[in-house]
PDB file of C-alpha atoms in Angstrom:
ATOM      1  CA  MET A 171      17.691  90.803  89.693  1.00 43.00           C
ATOM      2  CA  SER A 172      14.986  93.526  91.561  1.00 42.00           C
ATOM      3  CA  GLU A 173      11.018  93.062  90.684  1.00 46.00           C
ATOM      4  CA  LEU A 174       9.920  94.991  87.961  1.00 47.00           C
ATOM      5  CA  ARG A 175       7.128  97.091  89.101  1.00 50.00           C
ATOM      6  CA  LEU A 176       5.323 100.357  86.949  1.00 47.00           C
ATOM      7  CA  SER A 177       2.639 102.527  87.520  1.00 49.00           C
ATOM      8  CA  VAL A 178       1.180 104.653  84.646  1.00 52.00           C
ATOM      9  CA  ALA A 179       1.337 108.173  85.706  1.00 60.00           C
ATOM     10  CA  GLU A 180      -1.429 109.823  83.050  1.00 80.00           C
ATOM     11  CA  GLU A 181      -2.411 109.986  79.884  1.00 88.00           C
ATOM     12  CA  ARG A 182      -1.061 112.982  77.572  1.00 92.00           C
ATOM     13  CA  THR A 183      -1.936 114.785  74.819  1.00 95.00           C
ATOM     14  CA  ILE A 184       0.312 113.881  72.020  1.00 96.00           C
ATOM     15  CA  TYR A 185      -1.424 115.095  68.733  1.00 95.00           C
ATOM     16  CA  HIS A 186      -5.184 117.042  68.969  1.00 95.00           C
ATOM     17  CA  VAL A 187      -7.395 115.528  66.858  1.00 95.00           C
ATOM     18  CA  ALA A 188      -8.722 119.420  65.838  1.00 94.00           C
ATOM     19  CA  ASP A 189      -5.823 119.689  64.372  1.00 94.00           C
ATOM     20  CA  VAL A 190      -5.814 116.221  62.509  1.00 93.00           C
ATOM     21  CA  ASP A 191      -9.823 117.520  61.370  1.00 92.00           C
ATOM     22  CA  LYS A 192      -8.330 121.032  60.071  1.00 91.00           C
ATOM     23  CA  ALA A 193      -5.923 118.479  57.871  1.00 89.00           C
ATOM     24  CA  LEU A 194      -8.203 116.268  56.029  1.00 86.00           C
ATOM     25  CA  GLU A 195      -9.979 118.953  55.291  1.00 84.00           C
ATOM     26  CA  ASP A 196      -6.675 120.185  52.789  1.00 78.00           C
ATOM     27  CA  SER A 197      -6.334 120.021  49.779  1.00 62.00           C
ATOM     28  CA  ALA A 198      -3.496 117.329  50.405  1.00 67.00           C
ATOM     29  CA  ALA A 199      -5.480 114.760  52.383  1.00 68.00           C
ATOM     30  CA  THR A 200      -8.342 114.749  50.113  1.00 71.00           C
ATOM     31  CA  LYS A 201      -6.418 113.750  47.188  1.00 74.00           C
ATOM     32  CA  ASN A 202      -4.895 111.229  49.074  1.00 81.00           C
ATOM     33  CA  GLU A 203      -6.392 107.935  49.946  1.00 85.00           C
ATOM     34  CA  GLN A 204      -3.690 107.286  52.500  1.00 87.00           C
ATOM     35  CA  LEU A 205      -3.279 110.435  53.738  1.00 88.00           C
ATOM     36  CA  ALA A 206      -6.521 110.557  54.243  1.00 88.00           C
ATOM     37  CA  THR A 207      -7.317 106.918  55.540  1.00 90.00           C
ATOM     38  CA  LEU A 208      -4.740 107.525  58.395  1.00 92.00           C
ATOM     39  CA  TYR A 209      -6.258 110.702  59.699  1.00 92.00           C
ATOM     40  CA  GLU A 210      -9.637 108.756  60.059  1.00 93.00           C
ATOM     41  CA  LYS A 211      -7.494 106.202  61.968  1.00 94.00           C
ATOM     42  CA  MET A 212      -5.714 109.110  64.270  1.00 95.00           C
ATOM     43  CA  LYS A 213      -9.024 111.311  65.324  1.00 94.00           C
ATOM     44  CA  GLN A 214     -10.902 107.487  65.911  1.00 94.00           C
ATOM     45  CA  ARG A 215      -7.989 106.040  68.708  1.00 94.00           C
ATOM     46  CA  GLY A 216      -7.615 110.196  70.306  1.00 95.00           C
ATOM     47  CA  GLY A 217      -3.840 112.188  70.222  1.00 95.00           C
ATOM     48  CA  GLY A 218      -3.489 110.640  74.510  1.00 95.00           C
ATOM     49  CA  ARG A 219      -1.385 108.289  75.009  1.00 94.00           C
ATOM     50  CA  TYR A 220       0.392 106.882  78.135  1.00 91.00           C
ATOM     51  CA  LEU A 221       3.126 108.243  79.863  1.00 90.00           C
ATOM     52  CA  VAL A 222       4.754 105.700  82.168  1.00 85.00           C
ATOM     53  CA  ARG A 223       6.517 106.425  85.868  1.00 87.00           C
ATOM     54  CA  PRO A 224       9.009 104.274  87.378  1.00 88.00           C
ATOM     55  CA  SER A 225       8.057 103.171  91.420  1.00 80.00           C
ATOM     56  CA  GLY A 226      11.157 101.568  92.847  1.00 86.00           C
ATOM     57  CA  ALA A 227      14.583 102.539  92.301  1.00 85.00           C
ATOM     58  CA  ASP A 228      15.748  99.293  92.340  1.00 91.00           C
ATOM     59  CA  MET A 229      14.145  99.207  88.718  1.00 91.00           C
ATOM     60  CA  LEU A 230      17.858  99.382  86.886  1.00 94.00           C
ATOM     61  CA  ASP A 231      19.168  96.457  89.466  1.00 93.00           C
ATOM     62  CA  GLY A 232      19.248  94.245  86.847  1.00 90.00           C
ATOM     63  CA  LEU A 233      20.789  95.551  83.833  1.00 93.00           C
ATOM     64  CA  TYR A 234      24.525  95.294  86.348  1.00 93.00           C
ATOM     65  CA  ASP A 235      23.865  91.312  85.625  1.00 87.00           C
ATOM     66  CA  SER A 236      22.255  91.596  82.199  1.00 87.00           C
ATOM     67  CA  CYS A 237      25.046  94.209  81.231  1.00 91.00           C
ATOM     68  CA  PRO A 238      27.815  94.628  83.765  1.00 92.00           C
ATOM     69  CA  ASN A 239      30.363  96.802  81.243  1.00 92.00           C
ATOM     70  CA  PHE A 240      27.369  99.083  81.054  1.00 95.00           C
ATOM     71  CA  GLY A 241      27.899  99.935  85.096  1.00 94.00           C
ATOM     72  CA  GLU A 242      29.140 103.284  84.467  1.00 95.00           C
ATOM     73  CA  VAL A 243      25.548 104.573  82.418  1.00 96.00           C
ATOM     74  CA  ILE A 244      23.498 102.427  84.532  1.00 96.00           C
ATOM     75  CA  ASP A 245      25.242 104.202  87.019  1.00 96.00           C
ATOM     76  CA  GLU A 246      23.735 108.046  85.428  1.00 95.00           C
ATOM     77  CA  LEU A 247      21.050 106.847  84.472  1.00 96.00           C
ATOM     78  CA  LYS A 248      19.937 105.292  88.316  1.00 95.00           C
ATOM     79  CA  LYS A 249      20.137 109.462  89.086  1.00 95.00           C
ATOM     80  CA  TYR A 250      17.647 110.508  86.589  1.00 94.00           C
ATOM     81  CA  LEU A 251      15.674 107.571  87.845  1.00 94.00           C
ATOM     82  CA  ALA A 252      15.227 108.870  91.223  1.00 94.00           C
ATOM     83  CA  LEU A 253      15.092 112.217  91.018  1.00 94.00           C
ATOM     84  CA  ALA A 254      11.239 110.388  89.152  1.00 92.00           C
ATOM     85  CA  VAL A 255      10.864 107.921  91.595  1.00 91.00           C
ATOM     86  CA  ALA A 256      10.994 110.922  94.522  1.00 91.00           C
ATOM     87  CA  GLY A 257       8.380 113.651  92.401  1.00 90.00           C
ATOM     88  CA  GLN A 258       6.537 110.951  90.818  1.00 88.00           C
ATOM     89  CA  GLU A 259       7.127 111.772  87.380  1.00 89.00           C
ATOM     90  CA  PRO A 260       8.176 110.136  83.877  1.00 90.00           C
ATOM     91  CA  MET A 261      11.459 108.843  83.649  1.00 89.00           C
ATOM     92  CA  SER A 262      13.459 110.906  81.915  1.00 91.00           C
ATOM     93  CA  PHE A 263      16.863 111.324  80.567  1.00 94.00           C
ATOM     94  CA  THR A 264      19.432 113.788  78.450  1.00 95.00           C
ATOM     95  CA  PRO A 265      20.180 111.364  75.127  1.00 96.00           C
ATOM     96  CA  ILE A 266      22.804 109.311  75.136  1.00 96.00           C
ATOM     97  CA  LEU A 267      25.169 107.414  72.967  1.00 95.00           C
ATOM     98  CA  LEU A 268      26.862 104.275  74.079  1.00 94.00           C
ATOM     99  CA  LEU A 269      30.259 104.683  72.181  1.00 93.00           C
ATOM    100  CA  GLY A 270      32.286 101.569  71.212  1.00 88.00           C
ATOM    101  CA  GLU A 271      33.692  98.715  68.966  1.00 85.00           C
ATOM    102  CA  PRO A 272      31.750  96.818  67.756  1.00 82.00           C
ATOM    103  CA  GLY A 273      29.742  93.551  69.235  1.00 81.00           C
ATOM    104  CA  ILE A 274      30.288  95.008  72.976  1.00 85.00           C
ATOM    105  CA  GLY A 275      26.417  94.617  73.729  1.00 85.00           C
ATOM    106  CA  LYS A 276      25.697  98.150  72.964  1.00 86.00           C
ATOM    107  CA  THR A 277      22.067  97.393  71.062  1.00 80.00           C
ATOM    108  CA  HIS A 278      20.866  94.583  73.990  1.00 83.00           C
ATOM    109  CA  PHE A 279      21.652  97.271  76.539  1.00 89.00           C
ATOM    110  CA  ALA A 280      19.309  99.646  74.466  1.00 84.00           C
ATOM    111  CA  ARG A 281      16.422  96.954  74.083  1.00 83.00           C
ATOM    112  CA  GLU A 282      17.719  95.826  78.413  1.00 88.00           C
ATOM    113  CA  LEU A 283      16.894  99.128  79.198  1.00 91.00           C
ATOM    114  CA  ALA A 284      13.966  99.295  77.488  1.00 85.00           C
ATOM    115  CA  ARG A 285      12.863  96.266  78.825  1.00 85.00           C
ATOM    116  CA  SER A 286      13.225  97.763  82.252  1.00 89.00           C
ATOM    117  CA  LEU A 287      11.281 100.441  82.367  1.00 87.00           C
ATOM    118  CA  GLY A 288       8.126  98.947  80.684  1.00 84.00           C
ATOM    119  CA  THR A 289       8.172 101.639  77.962  1.00 86.00           C
ATOM    120  CA  GLY A 290       7.172 101.179  73.725  1.00 84.00           C
ATOM    121  CA  HIS A 291      10.427 100.296  72.580  1.00 86.00           C
ATOM    122  CA  GLU A 292      11.679 101.308  68.463  1.00 90.00           C
ATOM    123  CA  PHE A 293      14.703 100.681  66.886  1.00 88.00           C
ATOM    124  CA  ILE A 294      15.874 102.207  64.057  1.00 88.00           C
ATOM    125  CA  SER A 295      19.155 100.953  62.145  1.00 85.00           C
ATOM    126  CA  MET A 296      20.928 104.232  60.723  1.00 84.00           C
ATOM    127  CA  SER A 297      22.777 102.234  58.243  1.00 77.00           C
ATOM    128  CA  SER A 298      20.490 101.726  56.123  1.00 68.00           C
ATOM    129  CA  LEU A 299      19.071 104.858  56.101  1.00 61.00           C
ATOM    130  CA  THR A 300      20.108 107.274  52.860  1.00 58.00           C
ATOM    131  CA  ALA A 301      17.334 109.911  53.776  1.00 58.00           C
ATOM    132  CA  GLY A 302      15.882 112.216  56.324  1.00 60.00           C
ATOM    133  CA  TRP A 303      12.362 111.565  55.121  1.00 76.00           C
ATOM    134  CA  ILE A 304      12.938 107.708  57.463  1.00 81.00           C
ATOM    135  CA  LEU A 305      12.890 109.802  60.558  1.00 85.00           C
ATOM    136  CA  SER A 306      10.485 112.473  59.475  1.00 84.00           C
ATOM    137  CA  GLY A 307       8.609 111.665  56.593  1.00 82.00           C
ATOM    138  CA  ALA A 308       8.050 112.841  53.868  1.00 77.00           C
ATOM    139  CA  SER A 309       5.857 115.709  51.576  1.00 78.00           C
ATOM    140  CA  SER A 310       2.395 113.963  50.998  1.00 75.00           C
ATOM    141  CA  GLN A 311       2.472 115.213  47.377  1.00 74.00           C
ATOM    142  CA  TRP A 312       5.002 112.109  46.252  1.00 77.00           C
ATOM    143  CA  ASN A 313       4.956 109.277  45.299  1.00 73.00           C
ATOM    144  CA  ASN A 314       5.481 106.701  48.416  1.00 76.00           C
ATOM    145  CA  ALA A 315       5.380 108.711  50.895  1.00 79.00           C
ATOM    146  CA  LYS A 316       4.643 107.922  53.894  1.00 86.00           C
ATOM    147  CA  PRO A 317       5.038 108.659  58.481  1.00 90.00           C
ATOM    148  CA  GLY A 318       8.498 108.480  59.155  1.00 89.00           C
ATOM    149  CA  LYS A 319       9.144 106.254  62.372  1.00 91.00           C
ATOM    150  CA  VAL A 320       9.047 108.670  65.017  1.00 93.00           C
ATOM    151  CA  ALA A 321       5.738 109.646  63.494  1.00 93.00           C
ATOM    152  CA  GLN A 322       4.245 106.198  63.537  1.00 94.00           C
ATOM    153  CA  THR A 323       5.952 105.455  66.634  1.00 94.00           C
ATOM    154  CA  LEU A 324       4.315 107.910  68.404  1.00 95.00           C
ATOM    155  CA  VAL A 325       0.537 107.197  66.075  1.00 94.00           C
ATOM    156  CA  HIS A 326       0.633 103.476  66.332  1.00 94.00           C
ATOM    157  CA  GLY A 327       1.746 102.990  69.972  1.00 92.00           C
ATOM    158  CA  GLU A 328       0.680 103.595  72.857  1.00 92.00           C
ATOM    159  CA  PHE A 329       3.464 104.659  74.697  1.00 93.00           C
ATOM    160  CA  ALA A 330       4.399 109.143  74.392  1.00 94.00           C
ATOM    161  CA  ASN A 331       7.554 108.249  76.017  1.00 93.00           C
ATOM    162  CA  PRO A 332       8.911 105.278  74.114  1.00 93.00           C
ATOM    163  CA  ILE A 333      12.539 104.589  73.901  1.00 93.00           C
ATOM    164  CA  VAL A 334      14.054 104.983  70.197  1.00 93.00           C
ATOM    165  CA  VAL A 335      17.300 103.408  69.654  1.00 91.00           C
ATOM    166  CA  LEU A 336      19.039 104.572  66.444  1.00 91.00           C
ATOM    167  CA  ASP A 337      21.577 101.813  65.941  1.00 88.00           C
ATOM    168  CA  GLU A 338      24.783 102.579  64.392  1.00 88.00           C
ATOM    169  CA  ILE A 339      23.930 106.859  64.245  1.00 89.00           C
ATOM    170  CA  ASP A 340      27.980 106.960  62.129  1.00 87.00           C
ATOM    171  CA  LYS A 341      26.993 104.677  59.815  1.00 82.00           C
ATOM    172  CA  ALA A 342      24.049 107.441  58.331  1.00 77.00           C
ATOM    173  CA  GLY A 343      24.734 108.003  55.311  1.00 64.00           C
ATOM    174  CA  GLY A 344      23.983 109.329  51.517  1.00 54.00           C
ATOM    175  CA  ASP A 345      22.603 112.190  49.467  1.00 53.00           C
ATOM    176  CA  SER A 346      23.401 115.618  51.476  1.00 54.00           C
ATOM    177  CA  ARG A 347      20.718 117.198  50.582  1.00 56.00           C
ATOM    178  CA  TYR A 348      18.789 114.416  52.233  1.00 60.00           C
ATOM    179  CA  ASP A 349      20.681 114.357  55.537  1.00 70.00           C
ATOM    180  CA  PRO A 350      19.708 111.650  57.928  1.00 71.00           C
ATOM    181  CA  MET A 351      20.683 113.225  60.498  1.00 79.00           C
ATOM    182  CA  GLY A 352      18.260 116.860  59.862  1.00 81.00           C
ATOM    183  CA  ALA A 353      15.778 115.678  62.121  1.00 86.00           C
ATOM    184  CA  LEU A 354      17.486 115.191  64.842  1.00 90.00           C
ATOM    185  CA  TYR A 355      18.870 118.636  65.736  1.00 90.00           C
ATOM    186  CA  SER A 356      14.455 119.705  66.397  1.00 91.00           C
ATOM    187  CA  LEU A 357      14.129 116.118  68.023  1.00 93.00           C
ATOM    188  CA  LEU A 358      16.426 115.962  70.781  1.00 94.00           C
ATOM    189  CA  GLU A 359      15.852 119.090  72.715  1.00 93.00           C
ATOM    190  CA  ARG A 360      12.583 118.675  74.456  1.00 92.00           C
ATOM    191  CA  ASP A 361      11.707 122.549  73.471  1.00 93.00           C
ATOM    192  CA  THR A 362      11.827 122.538  70.064  1.00 94.00           C
ATOM    193  CA  ALA A 363      10.271 118.717  70.328  1.00 95.00           C
ATOM    194  CA  ARG A 364       6.763 119.617  71.804  1.00 95.00           C
ATOM    195  CA  GLN A 365       5.931 121.101  68.266  1.00 94.00           C
ATOM    196  CA  PHE A 366       7.426 118.012  65.862  1.00 94.00           C
ATOM    197  CA  LYS A 367       6.328 118.121  63.174  1.00 92.00           C
ATOM    198  CA  ASP A 368       6.263 114.951  60.540  1.00 91.00           C
ATOM    199  CA  GLU A 369       6.457 116.226  56.455  1.00 89.00           C
ATOM    200  CA  TYR A 370       3.752 113.312  55.642  1.00 90.00           C
ATOM    201  CA  ILE A 371       0.927 113.679  58.477  1.00 92.00           C
ATOM    202  CA  ASP A 372       1.892 117.488  58.466  1.00 90.00           C
ATOM    203  CA  ILE A 373       0.809 118.038  62.234  1.00 93.00           C
ATOM    204  CA  ASP A 374       2.120 118.975  64.934  1.00 94.00           C
ATOM    205  CA  ILE A 375       3.083 116.199  67.445  1.00 96.00           C
ATOM    206  CA  ASP A 376       4.906 116.510  70.690  1.00 97.00           C
ATOM    207  CA  ALA A 377       7.949 113.875  70.289  1.00 96.00           C
ATOM    208  CA  SER A 378       9.698 116.116  73.596  1.00 96.00           C
ATOM    209  CA  HIS A 379       8.980 112.200  76.020  1.00 95.00           C
ATOM    210  CA  VAL A 380      10.865 110.242  73.931  1.00 96.00           C
ATOM    211  CA  LEU A 381      13.928 108.831  75.364  1.00 96.00           C
ATOM    212  CA  TRP A 382      16.515 108.718  73.151  1.00 96.00           C
ATOM    213  CA  VAL A 383      19.419 106.045  73.016  1.00 95.00           C
ATOM    214  CA  THR A 384      21.928 106.217  69.311  1.00 93.00           C
ATOM    215  CA  THR A 385      24.869 103.656  69.063  1.00 91.00           C
ATOM    216  CA  ALA A 386      27.947 104.315  67.622  1.00 91.00           C
ATOM    217  CA  ASN A 387      31.546 103.226  66.872  1.00 89.00           C
ATOM    218  CA  ASP A 388      33.504 105.657  65.779  1.00 88.00           C
ATOM    219  CA  GLU A 389      31.891 109.434  67.346  1.00 90.00           C
ATOM    220  CA  ARG A 390      34.842 111.386  64.481  1.00 89.00           C
ATOM    221  CA  ALA A 391      31.745 110.903  61.672  1.00 86.00           C
ATOM    222  CA  ILE A 392      29.388 112.563  64.435  1.00 90.00           C
ATOM    223  CA  PRO A 393      27.662 116.135  64.034  1.00 90.00           C
ATOM    224  CA  ASP A 394      29.078 118.370  66.161  1.00 92.00           C
ATOM    225  CA  PRO A 395      25.477 119.555  67.160  1.00 91.00           C
ATOM    226  CA  ILE A 396      24.303 116.155  67.678  1.00 92.00           C
ATOM    227  CA  LEU A 397      27.224 115.005  69.716  1.00 93.00           C
ATOM    228  CA  ASN A 398      27.008 118.304  71.886  1.00 93.00           C
ATOM    229  CA  ARG A 399      23.200 117.248  73.044  1.00 94.00           C
ATOM    230  CA  MET A 400      23.907 113.456  73.639  1.00 95.00           C
ATOM    231  CA  ASN A 401      25.803 112.183  77.454  1.00 96.00           C
ATOM    232  CA  VAL A 402      28.519 110.444  75.781  1.00 95.00           C
ATOM    233  CA  TYR A 403      29.650 107.035  77.792  1.00 95.00           C
ATOM    234  CA  GLN A 404      33.127 105.160  76.297  1.00 94.00           C
ATOM    235  CA  VAL A 405      31.621 101.655  76.799  1.00 93.00           C
ATOM    236  CA  PRO A 406      34.416  99.110  77.111  1.00 91.00           C
ATOM    237  CA  ARG A 407      34.563  95.333  76.566  1.00 88.00           C
ATOM    238  CA  PRO A 408      33.443  93.062  78.893  1.00 88.00           C
ATOM    239  CA  ASP A 409      36.934  92.052  80.884  1.00 88.00           C
ATOM    240  CA  ARG A 410      36.787  88.318  81.811  1.00 90.00           C
ATOM    241  CA  ASP A 411      34.747  88.189  84.718  1.00 91.00           C
ATOM    242  CA  ALA A 412      32.011  90.305  82.709  1.00 88.00           C
ATOM    243  CA  ALA A 413      31.893  88.304  80.149  1.00 89.00           C
ATOM    244  CA  LEU A 414      30.701  84.639  82.441  1.00 92.00           C
ATOM    245  CA  GLN A 415      28.195  87.212  84.898  1.00 90.00           C
ATOM    246  CA  ILE A 416      27.197  88.025  80.330  1.00 89.00           C
ATOM    247  CA  ALA A 417      27.025  84.416  79.648  1.00 90.00           C
ATOM    248  CA  ALA A 418      24.896  83.980  82.972  1.00 91.00           C
ATOM    249  CA  ALA A 419      22.776  86.079  82.225  1.00 88.00           C
ATOM    250  CA  LEU A 420      22.304  84.756  78.601  1.00 89.00           C
ATOM    251  CA  TYR A 421      22.055  81.378  79.795  1.00 93.00           C
ATOM    252  CA  ARG A 422      18.761  82.235  82.574  1.00 92.00           C
ATOM    253  CA  GLU A 423      17.774  83.975  80.202  1.00 88.00           C
ATOM    254  CA  ILE A 424      16.951  81.845  77.550  1.00 92.00           C
ATOM    255  CA  VAL A 425      15.986  78.614  79.016  1.00 94.00           C
ATOM    256  CA  GLY A 426      13.945  80.476  81.193  1.00 91.00           C
ATOM    257  CA  GLU A 427      12.027  80.991  78.290  1.00 92.00           C
ATOM    258  CA  HIS A 428      11.476  78.140  77.075  1.00 94.00           C
ATOM    259  CA  ASP A 429      10.335  74.283  78.988  1.00 94.00           C
ATOM    260  CA  TRP A 430      13.740  72.822  76.642  1.00 95.00           C
ATOM    261  CA  GLY A 431      14.346  71.100  80.342  1.00 94.00           C
ATOM    262  CA  PHE A 432      18.112  72.007  80.384  1.00 95.00           C
ATOM    263  CA  ALA A 433      19.408  72.703  84.367  1.00 94.00           C
ATOM    264  CA  PRO A 434      18.346  76.404  85.142  1.00 94.00           C
ATOM    265  CA  GLU A 435      21.661  77.325  86.152  1.00 94.00           C
ATOM    266  CA  ALA A 436      24.494  77.555  83.935  1.00 92.00           C
ATOM    267  CA  ASP A 437      27.722  75.000  84.997  1.00 92.00           C
ATOM    268  CA  GLU A 438      31.278  76.677  84.987  1.00 92.00           C
ATOM    269  CA  GLU A 439      32.465  74.224  81.255  1.00 92.00           C
ATOM    270  CA  VAL A 440      30.072  76.157  79.094  1.00 92.00           C
ATOM    271  CA  LEU A 441      30.497  79.790  80.769  1.00 93.00           C
ATOM    272  CA  GLU A 442      33.647  79.258  79.598  1.00 91.00           C
ATOM    273  CA  CYS A 443      32.849  78.531  76.095  1.00 90.00           C
ATOM    274  CA  LEU A 444      30.397  81.528  75.790  1.00 91.00           C
ATOM    275  CA  ALA A 445      33.391  84.002  77.229  1.00 89.00           C
ATOM    276  CA  ASN A 446      35.609  83.237  74.799  1.00 86.00           C
ATOM    277  CA  LEU A 447      32.952  84.811  72.594  1.00 86.00           C
ATOM    278  CA  PRO A 448      32.019  88.420  71.614  1.00 83.00           C
ATOM    279  CA  PRO A 449      27.986  89.354  73.810  1.00 81.00           C
ATOM    280  CA  ARG A 450      26.567  89.877  70.301  1.00 79.00           C
ATOM    281  CA  ASP A 451      27.437  86.232  69.330  1.00 87.00           C
ATOM    282  CA  MET A 452      26.646  84.548  72.723  1.00 89.00           C
ATOM    283  CA  ARG A 453      23.154  84.441  71.894  1.00 89.00           C
ATOM    284  CA  LYS A 454      23.210  82.673  69.236  1.00 90.00           C
ATOM    285  CA  ARG A 455      25.372  79.949  69.805  1.00 92.00           C
ATOM    286  CA  LEU A 456      23.936  79.702  72.629  1.00 93.00           C
ATOM    287  CA  LEU A 457      20.974  78.728  71.070  1.00 94.00           C
ATOM    288  CA  ALA A 458      22.921  76.483  68.970  1.00 94.00           C
ATOM    289  CA  ALA A 459      23.960  74.135  71.770  1.00 94.00           C
ATOM    290  CA  PHE A 460      20.766  73.739  72.816  1.00 95.00           C
ATOM    291  CA  GLY A 461      19.846  72.160  69.849  1.00 95.00           C
ATOM    292  CA  ASN A 462      23.567  70.405  69.377  1.00 94.00           C
ATOM    293  CA  ALA A 463      22.531  69.266  72.889  1.00 94.00           C
ATOM    294  CA  LYS A 464      18.805  67.739  71.745  1.00 95.00           C
ATOM    295  CA  LEU A 465      20.028  66.346  68.661  1.00 95.00           C
ATOM    296  CA  ASP A 466      22.237  63.781  71.001  1.00 93.00           C
ATOM    297  CA  GLY A 467      18.903  63.118  72.954  1.00 94.00           C
ATOM    298  CA  ARG A 468      20.797  65.344  76.386  1.00 94.00           C
ATOM    299  CA  ASP A 469      19.360  67.491  78.125  1.00 94.00           C
ATOM    300  CA  ALA A 470      22.785  69.048  79.551  1.00 93.00           C
ATOM    301  CA  LEU A 471      24.923  71.370  78.027  1.00 93.00           C
ATOM    302  CA  GLU A 472      28.698  70.539  76.860  1.00 92.00           C
ATOM    303  CA  SER A 473      31.786  72.320  75.659  1.00 90.00           C
ATOM    304  CA  ARG A 474      31.206  70.163  72.569  1.00 92.00           C
ATOM    305  CA  ASP A 475      28.155  70.971  72.132  1.00 93.00           C
ATOM    306  CA  PHE A 476      30.181  74.473  71.475  1.00 90.00           C
ATOM    307  CA  ASP A 477      31.295  73.397  67.913  1.00 84.00           C
ATOM    308  CA  VAL A 478      30.941  74.861  65.446  1.00 63.00           C
ATOM    309  CA  ALA A 479      31.316  72.997  63.112  1.00 48.00           C
ATOM    310  CA  ARG A 480      28.652  69.949  64.679  1.00 52.00           C
ATOM    311  CA  SER A 481      25.598  73.394  64.462  1.00 46.00           C
ATOM    312  CA  GLY A 482      25.702  72.717  60.281  1.00 47.00           C
ATOM    313  CA  ARG A 483      27.679  70.124  57.940  1.00 49.00           C
ATOM    314  CA  ALA A 484      29.155  71.556  55.317  1.00 45.00           C
ATOM    315  CA  ARG A 485      28.078  69.017  51.692  1.00 45.00           C
ATOM    316  CA  LYS A 486      31.100  70.041  48.656  1.00 48.00           C
ATOM    317  CA  ILE A 487      28.610  70.516  46.090  1.00 47.00           C
ATOM    318  CA  GLY A 488      29.669  68.998  42.429  1.00 47.00           C
ATOM    319  CA  PHE A 489      29.954  65.825  40.360  1.00 39.00           C
TER     320      PHE A 489
END
């Protein structure tokens, strides 16, 4: 895996403190203690956030090992990466949609991409959203109103260019009067995102540097104007070789994070057990297998450690 190298390019203003001062004088802020407190915190922090830029064209190469079925996506992102490195600029790419069946590792890839780039990361499950205000905030005049996820990420985070993952965007639903995707029409366009206005905070916020990654199982539920704002990638199910590669990378990652005494590399028997599982199930089954081995007093995994029955013993309940 290539060495991760990052440089801080500059501090970028995502909101102006003068605008916060003006908002504090507004009657809505004087009547809403929670909003006034947020404005004070925004003033204390200031509107500057870091824009990180990549310093090496090989920064995404590790994704080929951990997410081998995403090769086409990685190839495309490396083009943007090369331009950023050449111009000594922050990483920027057209919003992407990862399309494919459940369990193939779309969410895992998005998280690994954020880790590789070294910027902030916000994960939003669109299947749980029932109103557009979750992304863009609700008016402070409403009871229990609060900022949306985008403003929260930028105001409370450290970076002007975090990766925001919208998971299962095709499952967003709810009352059509409060379209969960409504805010995306402006957020996914760089020009309009420069003056994004969260309904709760009600001042201009520069969201134009946000890096958008969305996932879906079926694009038919996504409005065409949203699809047209993204590069769409059909992600295949991992083949046998790719599944073995994912399993090996996951094993190394988990063992490297803990001092459990297991070998740094998995043997063939372990990889074969994992390769039969969908990528999203590999981690939990591998963790259970590690636990089973330790219960048996071993520092090496065996195929029997992956037996589902060993990770929990069923008990009859009755009289």
